[in-house]
Structure formats: C-alpha cells, structure tokens
Coordinates of C-alpha atoms and ligand atoms in Angstrom, one line a residue:
M1275 CA 104.8 100.4 -45.9
K1276 CA 106.9 98.5 -43.4
G1277 CA 106.0 96.6 -40.2
K1278 CA 107.8 93.3 -39.9
G1279 CA 111.5 93.3 -39.3
T1280 CA 111.6 96.9 -38.1
K1281 CA 114.1 97.4 -35.3
V1282 CA 113.6 101.1 -34.6
V1283 CA 110.1 102.3 -34.6
A1284 CA 108.9 105.8 -34.0
V1285 CA 105.6 106.4 -32.3
V1286 CA 104.3 109.8 -33.3
P1287 CA 101.5 111.2 -31.1
A1288 CA 99.5 113.6 -33.2
A1289 CA 96.1 113.2 -31.6
G1290 CA 95.9 116.5 -29.6
A1291 CA 92.9 118.8 -29.9
G1292 CA 95.0 121.9 -30.3
R1293 CA 93.1 124.1 -27.9
R1294 CA 96.0 126.6 -27.5
M1295 CA 95.8 127.3 -31.3
G1296 CA 92.2 128.4 -31.3
G1297 CA 89.9 127.4 -34.2
G1298 CA 88.6 124.0 -34.9
I1299 CA 91.5 122.2 -36.7
P1300 CA 94.0 120.3 -34.5
K1301 CA 97.4 122.0 -34.8
Q1302 CA 99.2 119.0 -36.2
L1303 CA 96.8 119.2 -39.1
L1304 CA 97.3 122.9 -39.7
E1305 CA 99.5 123.8 -42.6
I1306 CA 102.9 125.4 -42.8
G1307 CA 103.9 126.4 -46.3
G1308 CA 100.9 124.6 -47.8
K1309 CA 101.5 121.3 -46.1
P1310 CA 100.1 119.9 -42.8
V1311 CA 102.5 120.1 -39.9
V1312 CA 102.3 116.4 -39.2
I1313 CA 103.1 115.5 -42.9
R1314 CA 106.2 117.6 -42.6
T1315 CA 107.2 115.7 -39.4
L1316 CA 106.6 112.4 -41.2
E1317 CA 108.7 113.5 -44.2
T1318 CA 111.5 114.3 -41.8
L1319 CA 111.3 110.8 -40.3
D1320 CA 111.3 109.4 -43.8
R1321 CA 114.6 111.1 -44.5
C1322 CA 116.1 109.7 -41.3
P1323 CA 118.0 106.5 -41.8
A1324 CA 118.0 105.7 -38.1
V1325 CA 114.2 105.1 -38.1
D1326 CA 112.8 102.0 -39.8
G1327 CA 109.0 102.4 -39.4
V1328 CA 106.4 104.8 -37.9
I1329 CA 103.3 104.3 -36.0
L1330 CA 101.1 107.4 -36.2
V1331 CA 98.5 108.3 -33.6
V1332 CA 95.7 110.7 -34.6
P1333 CA 92.3 111.9 -33.4
G1334 CA 89.8 109.0 -33.6
D1335 CA 87.6 110.7 -36.2
R1336 CA 90.5 111.5 -38.5
V1337 CA 92.1 108.1 -38.9
E1338 CA 90.8 107.5 -42.5
G1339 CA 91.5 111.1 -43.6
V1340 CA 95.0 110.9 -42.3
K1341 CA 95.6 107.6 -44.0
E1342 CA 94.6 109.2 -47.3
A1343 CA 96.9 112.2 -46.6
V1344 CA 99.8 109.8 -45.8
A1345 CA 99.3 108.2 -49.2
T1346 CA 98.8 111.5 -51.1
W1347 CA 102.0 112.9 -49.7
R1348 CA 103.8 109.6 -50.4
I1349 CA 105.0 109.1 -46.9
Q1350 CA 107.0 105.8 -46.9
K1351 CA 107.6 104.7 -43.3
V1352 CA 104.1 104.8 -41.7
F1353 CA 102.8 101.3 -41.3
R1354 CA 100.0 101.9 -38.8
V1355 CA 97.6 104.8 -38.1
V1356 CA 95.7 104.4 -34.9
P1357 CA 93.3 106.5 -32.8
G1358 CA 94.7 108.4 -29.8
G1359 CA 93.3 108.9 -26.3
A1360 CA 92.4 111.8 -24.0
E1361 CA 95.9 112.7 -22.9
R1362 CA 99.2 112.5 -24.7
Q1363 CA 100.3 109.6 -22.6
D1364 CA 97.2 107.7 -23.6
S1365 CA 97.9 108.3 -27.2
V1366 CA 101.5 107.1 -26.9
Q1367 CA 100.2 104.0 -25.1
R1368 CA 97.8 103.3 -28.0
G1369 CA 100.7 103.5 -30.4
M1370 CA 102.8 101.2 -28.2
D1371 CA 100.0 98.7 -28.1
V1372 CA 100.5 97.9 -31.8
L1373 CA 104.3 97.7 -31.7
P1374 CA 105.4 94.7 -33.8
D1375 CA 107.5 91.9 -32.2
G1376 CA 111.2 92.3 -32.4
V1377 CA 111.4 96.1 -32.1
E1378 CA 114.6 97.1 -30.2
I1379 CA 114.3 100.8 -29.9
V1380 CA 111.2 102.9 -29.6
V1381 CA 111.5 106.6 -30.5
V1382 CA 108.7 108.9 -29.4
H1383 CA 108.5 112.1 -31.5
D1384 CA 105.7 114.7 -31.3
G1385 CA 103.8 115.1 -34.5
V1386 CA 104.1 118.9 -34.1
R1387 CA 107.9 119.0 -34.3
P1388 CA 108.7 119.0 -38.0
F1389 CA 112.0 120.8 -37.8
V1390 CA 114.1 118.2 -36.0
A1391 CA 117.4 117.5 -37.8
A1392 CA 117.8 113.9 -39.1
E1393 CA 121.3 113.8 -37.5
K1394 CA 119.8 114.6 -34.1
V1395 CA 117.3 111.8 -34.4
E1396 CA 120.2 109.5 -35.1
E1397 CA 122.2 110.8 -32.2
V1398 CA 119.3 110.1 -29.8
V1399 CA 118.7 106.6 -31.2
E1400 CA 122.4 105.8 -30.8
A1401 CA 122.5 107.2 -27.3
A1402 CA 119.4 105.0 -26.5
R1403 CA 121.2 101.9 -27.9
Y1404 CA 124.2 102.6 -25.7
H1405 CA 122.6 104.0 -22.5
G1406 CA 119.0 102.6 -22.7
G1407 CA 117.3 105.9 -22.8
A1408 CA 118.0 109.4 -24.3
V1409 CA 116.2 112.7 -24.8
L1410 CA 116.9 115.7 -27.0
A1411 CA 117.1 118.9 -25.0
V1412 CA 118.5 122.5 -25.1
P1413 CA 120.0 124.4 -22.2
A1414 CA 117.4 126.7 -20.5
K1415 CA 117.7 130.2 -21.8
N1416 CA 115.6 131.8 -19.1
T1417 CA 115.9 131.7 -15.3
I1418 CA 113.2 129.4 -14.0
K1419 CA 111.5 129.8 -10.7
R1420 CA 109.1 127.4 -9.0
G1421 CA 106.0 129.4 -7.9
V1422 CA 102.9 128.5 -5.9
E1423 CA 99.8 130.7 -5.9
G1424 CA 101.7 133.7 -7.1
W1425 CA 104.7 133.4 -4.7
V1426 CA 108.2 132.3 -5.5
E1427 CA 109.0 129.1 -3.7
E1428 CA 112.4 128.5 -5.2
T1429 CA 114.9 129.8 -7.8
L1430 CA 116.4 126.9 -9.8
R1431 CA 120.0 127.1 -10.9
R1432 CA 119.9 127.6 -14.6
E1433 CA 123.2 125.8 -15.4
F1434 CA 121.5 122.6 -14.4
L1435 CA 118.3 123.1 -16.4
W1436 CA 117.4 121.7 -19.8
Q1437 CA 114.3 122.2 -21.9
V1438 CA 113.4 118.8 -23.0
Q1439 CA 112.2 118.1 -26.6
T1440 CA 111.4 115.1 -28.6
P1441 CA 112.6 112.7 -30.0
Q1442 CA 113.1 110.6 -27.0
A1443 CA 114.3 107.0 -27.5
F1444 CA 114.4 104.0 -25.3
R1445 CA 115.1 100.3 -25.3
A1446 CA 111.7 98.8 -26.1
E1447 CA 111.6 96.8 -22.9
W1448 CA 112.2 99.9 -20.8
I1449 CA 109.5 102.0 -22.3
K1450 CA 107.0 99.2 -22.4
E1451 CA 107.6 98.5 -18.7
A1452 CA 107.5 102.2 -17.9
Y1453 CA 104.1 102.7 -19.6
E1454 CA 102.7 99.5 -18.0
K1455 CA 103.7 100.7 -14.5
A1456 CA 102.3 104.2 -15.1
K1457 CA 99.0 102.7 -16.2
Q1458 CA 98.8 100.5 -13.2
E1459 CA 99.6 103.3 -10.8
G1460 CA 97.5 106.0 -12.6
C1461 CA 100.5 108.2 -13.1
Y1462 CA 100.3 110.9 -15.7
T1463 CA 103.1 113.0 -17.2
T1464 CA 103.7 115.0 -20.4
D1465 CA 107.2 113.5 -20.8
D1466 CA 108.0 109.9 -21.8
A1467 CA 111.4 109.9 -20.1
A1468 CA 109.9 110.8 -16.8
L1469 CA 108.1 107.4 -16.8
V1470 CA 111.4 105.6 -17.5
E1471 CA 113.1 107.6 -14.8
R1472 CA 110.4 106.4 -12.4
L1473 CA 111.8 102.9 -13.0
G1474 CA 115.1 104.1 -11.6
H1475 CA 116.9 104.1 -15.0
R1476 CA 119.3 106.9 -16.0
V1477 CA 118.4 108.8 -19.1
R1478 CA 121.1 110.5 -21.3
I1479 CA 120.7 114.1 -22.5
V1480 CA 121.6 114.7 -26.1
R1481 CA 122.1 118.4 -26.9
G1482 CA 119.7 119.5 -29.6
D1483 CA 119.0 122.9 -31.2
E1484 CA 116.4 125.6 -30.9
E1485 CA 115.0 125.1 -34.4
N1486 CA 113.3 121.9 -33.2
I1487 CA 110.2 124.0 -32.2
K1488 CA 106.9 122.6 -31.1
I1489 CA 104.1 124.1 -33.1
T1490 CA 101.5 124.9 -30.4
S1491 CA 100.5 128.5 -31.0
P1492 CA 99.8 130.9 -33.9
L1493 CA 103.2 132.4 -33.1
D1494 CA 104.9 129.1 -33.8
I1495 CA 103.2 128.9 -37.2
L1496 CA 104.8 132.3 -38.0
L1497 CA 108.2 131.1 -36.8
G1498 CA 107.7 127.8 -38.7
E1499 CA 107.0 129.8 -42.0
A1500 CA 110.2 131.8 -41.3
L1501 CA 112.3 128.7 -40.8
L1502 CA 111.0 127.2 -44.1
R1503 CA 111.7 130.5 -46.0
R1504 CA 115.3 130.4 -44.6
K1505 CA 115.7 126.8 -45.7
A1506 CA 114.4 127.6 -49.2
G1507 CA 116.5 130.7 -49.6
Ligands
C5P752 O1 99.8 119.0 -26.1 P1 101.2 118.7 -26.2 O2 102.0 119.9 -26.6 O3 101.8 117.9 -25.1 O4 101.3 117.8 -27.5 C1 102.4 117.1 -27.9 C2 102.0 116.1 -28.9 O5 101.2 115.1 -28.4 C3 101.3 116.7 -30.1 O6 101.8 116.2 -31.3 C4 99.8 116.3 -29.9 O7 99.1 116.1 -31.1 C5 100.0 115.0 -29.2 N1 98.9 114.6 -28.3 C6 98.2 113.4 -28.5 N2 97.1 113.0 -27.8 C7 96.6 113.9 -26.9 C8 97.3 115.1 -26.6 C9 98.4 115.4 -27.4 O8 98.7 112.6 -29.4 N3 95.6 113.5 -26.2

C-alpha cells in the first residue's frame, strides 16, 4: 500500500446508503458477476497508471469489513479506508482530510462507476494538470427542460448540455480550497466541479463514453452484468 510520495491520489466516495436500490446492502457493496461493485471500481483504478494511490471512503460501520475485502481481492493502491459522512460531499471531505502532503492532483471517482476506461482516467488527469480542473462527461441524449411544480419553466438547448460523470480531477490546492469554502458557507452540491467553479475557475470537459454507468438502481445491475458478459465474450 502506498501513501508517501503519491502525486495523484484518487478519493473514492463509496459511503452511500443505497436507498434507490432497495434492500439493506449499500449499492457499492452489491455484487456484479460475483464481485462487489466497489472492488471492481478499485481494480479499474489499480490498472490505471495515471493514479498513484487511493483513499476509499465507506460507511462508518463497514470500515473493517471493507479493509478485509480490499486485502482479499488483492487491491494494490488503497492506502487509507475512512468512514464517510451524511452526504456525498461530506464523504469526499473526509477523504480529503487525510490526503498526504505533496499530492499534486486529486481525482474524485464514484465507488459505483466500475466501468470507466483507464485511458479516460488518464485523459482527465492530464487535462487537470494542464487546465487545473477537468470532468468526464457525455453529450446529453435527451432534451432537458427545467420544471417547477409540474410546469415547464425553460427548455434548455441540448447542444450545450453535458451529462457529467466521474472521474473529476483537480489541482490539489483548487479542490482543497473549494471544499473549505463550501464548508464555511454551508454550500452543498452533488458535483465536485461545481465547488471549484464557485471559486471562479474554468473546468475542462473531457468527452467520455456511455459505458461509464453509475450503478444506482437494479436496472443498472442488469446493465452492468451485460457489459461484463460482452467484455468476457
Ligand atoms: O448517491 P450518489 O449517486 O450521489 O452517490 C455517488 C457516490 O457517492 C456513490 O459511490 C456513493 O456511495 C457515494 N456517497 C458517499 N457518501 C454519501 C452518499 C453517497 O460516499 N453520504
């Protein structure tokens, strides 16, 4: 396990309760093809030369169990496993609280996105080195309207819309400052880049692909199994 001397660290929030999935097991701990989703995500990061080390954030009562799973599945890059918080943002914050000194780039990647391509992680990290901040995203496929209380307020122009995924990567000073400011001001969002944007920084969009699904519902598990079968076949 690494820690010291790691220049690019991924913080992986995997501390959600998984309410949308139904049942008692958090979705990141559910299995696809006989392996927990979060383990698959960590294996992907292990195969990714752009990432030196991983800080994993999990539900408070599962820290020990997850440490054991990380060892059992021979995950290489995880050097800290820490308990998360009430919201995703709190969990990422907990991970950032234990960042080692000297980290240059912080990559935030959802524990429930096991299918990201290693090359895409690398592209996002490179874009963050160059531009300061970058997100993986795909062009919106659907027309998106803004609605309030059942009435359309606005129809947004699809050619300008991107569905944002993770990984998102930032210069360490930017993301630390962004999280600090958000904490002070009590600002909550589901997107890390949004906090960096609030500082007035421009964030680069790196085009990703649709296979980088987020496993949040039983349908996603089915889709995930299908993606695995295609890879195997
Ligand atoms: O719920 P959402 O789809 O935003 O979850 C994205 C990622 O954030 C998941 O990997 C989930 O486990 C994680 N999360 C977390 N702490 C929370 C809520 C979500 O680490 N309190």
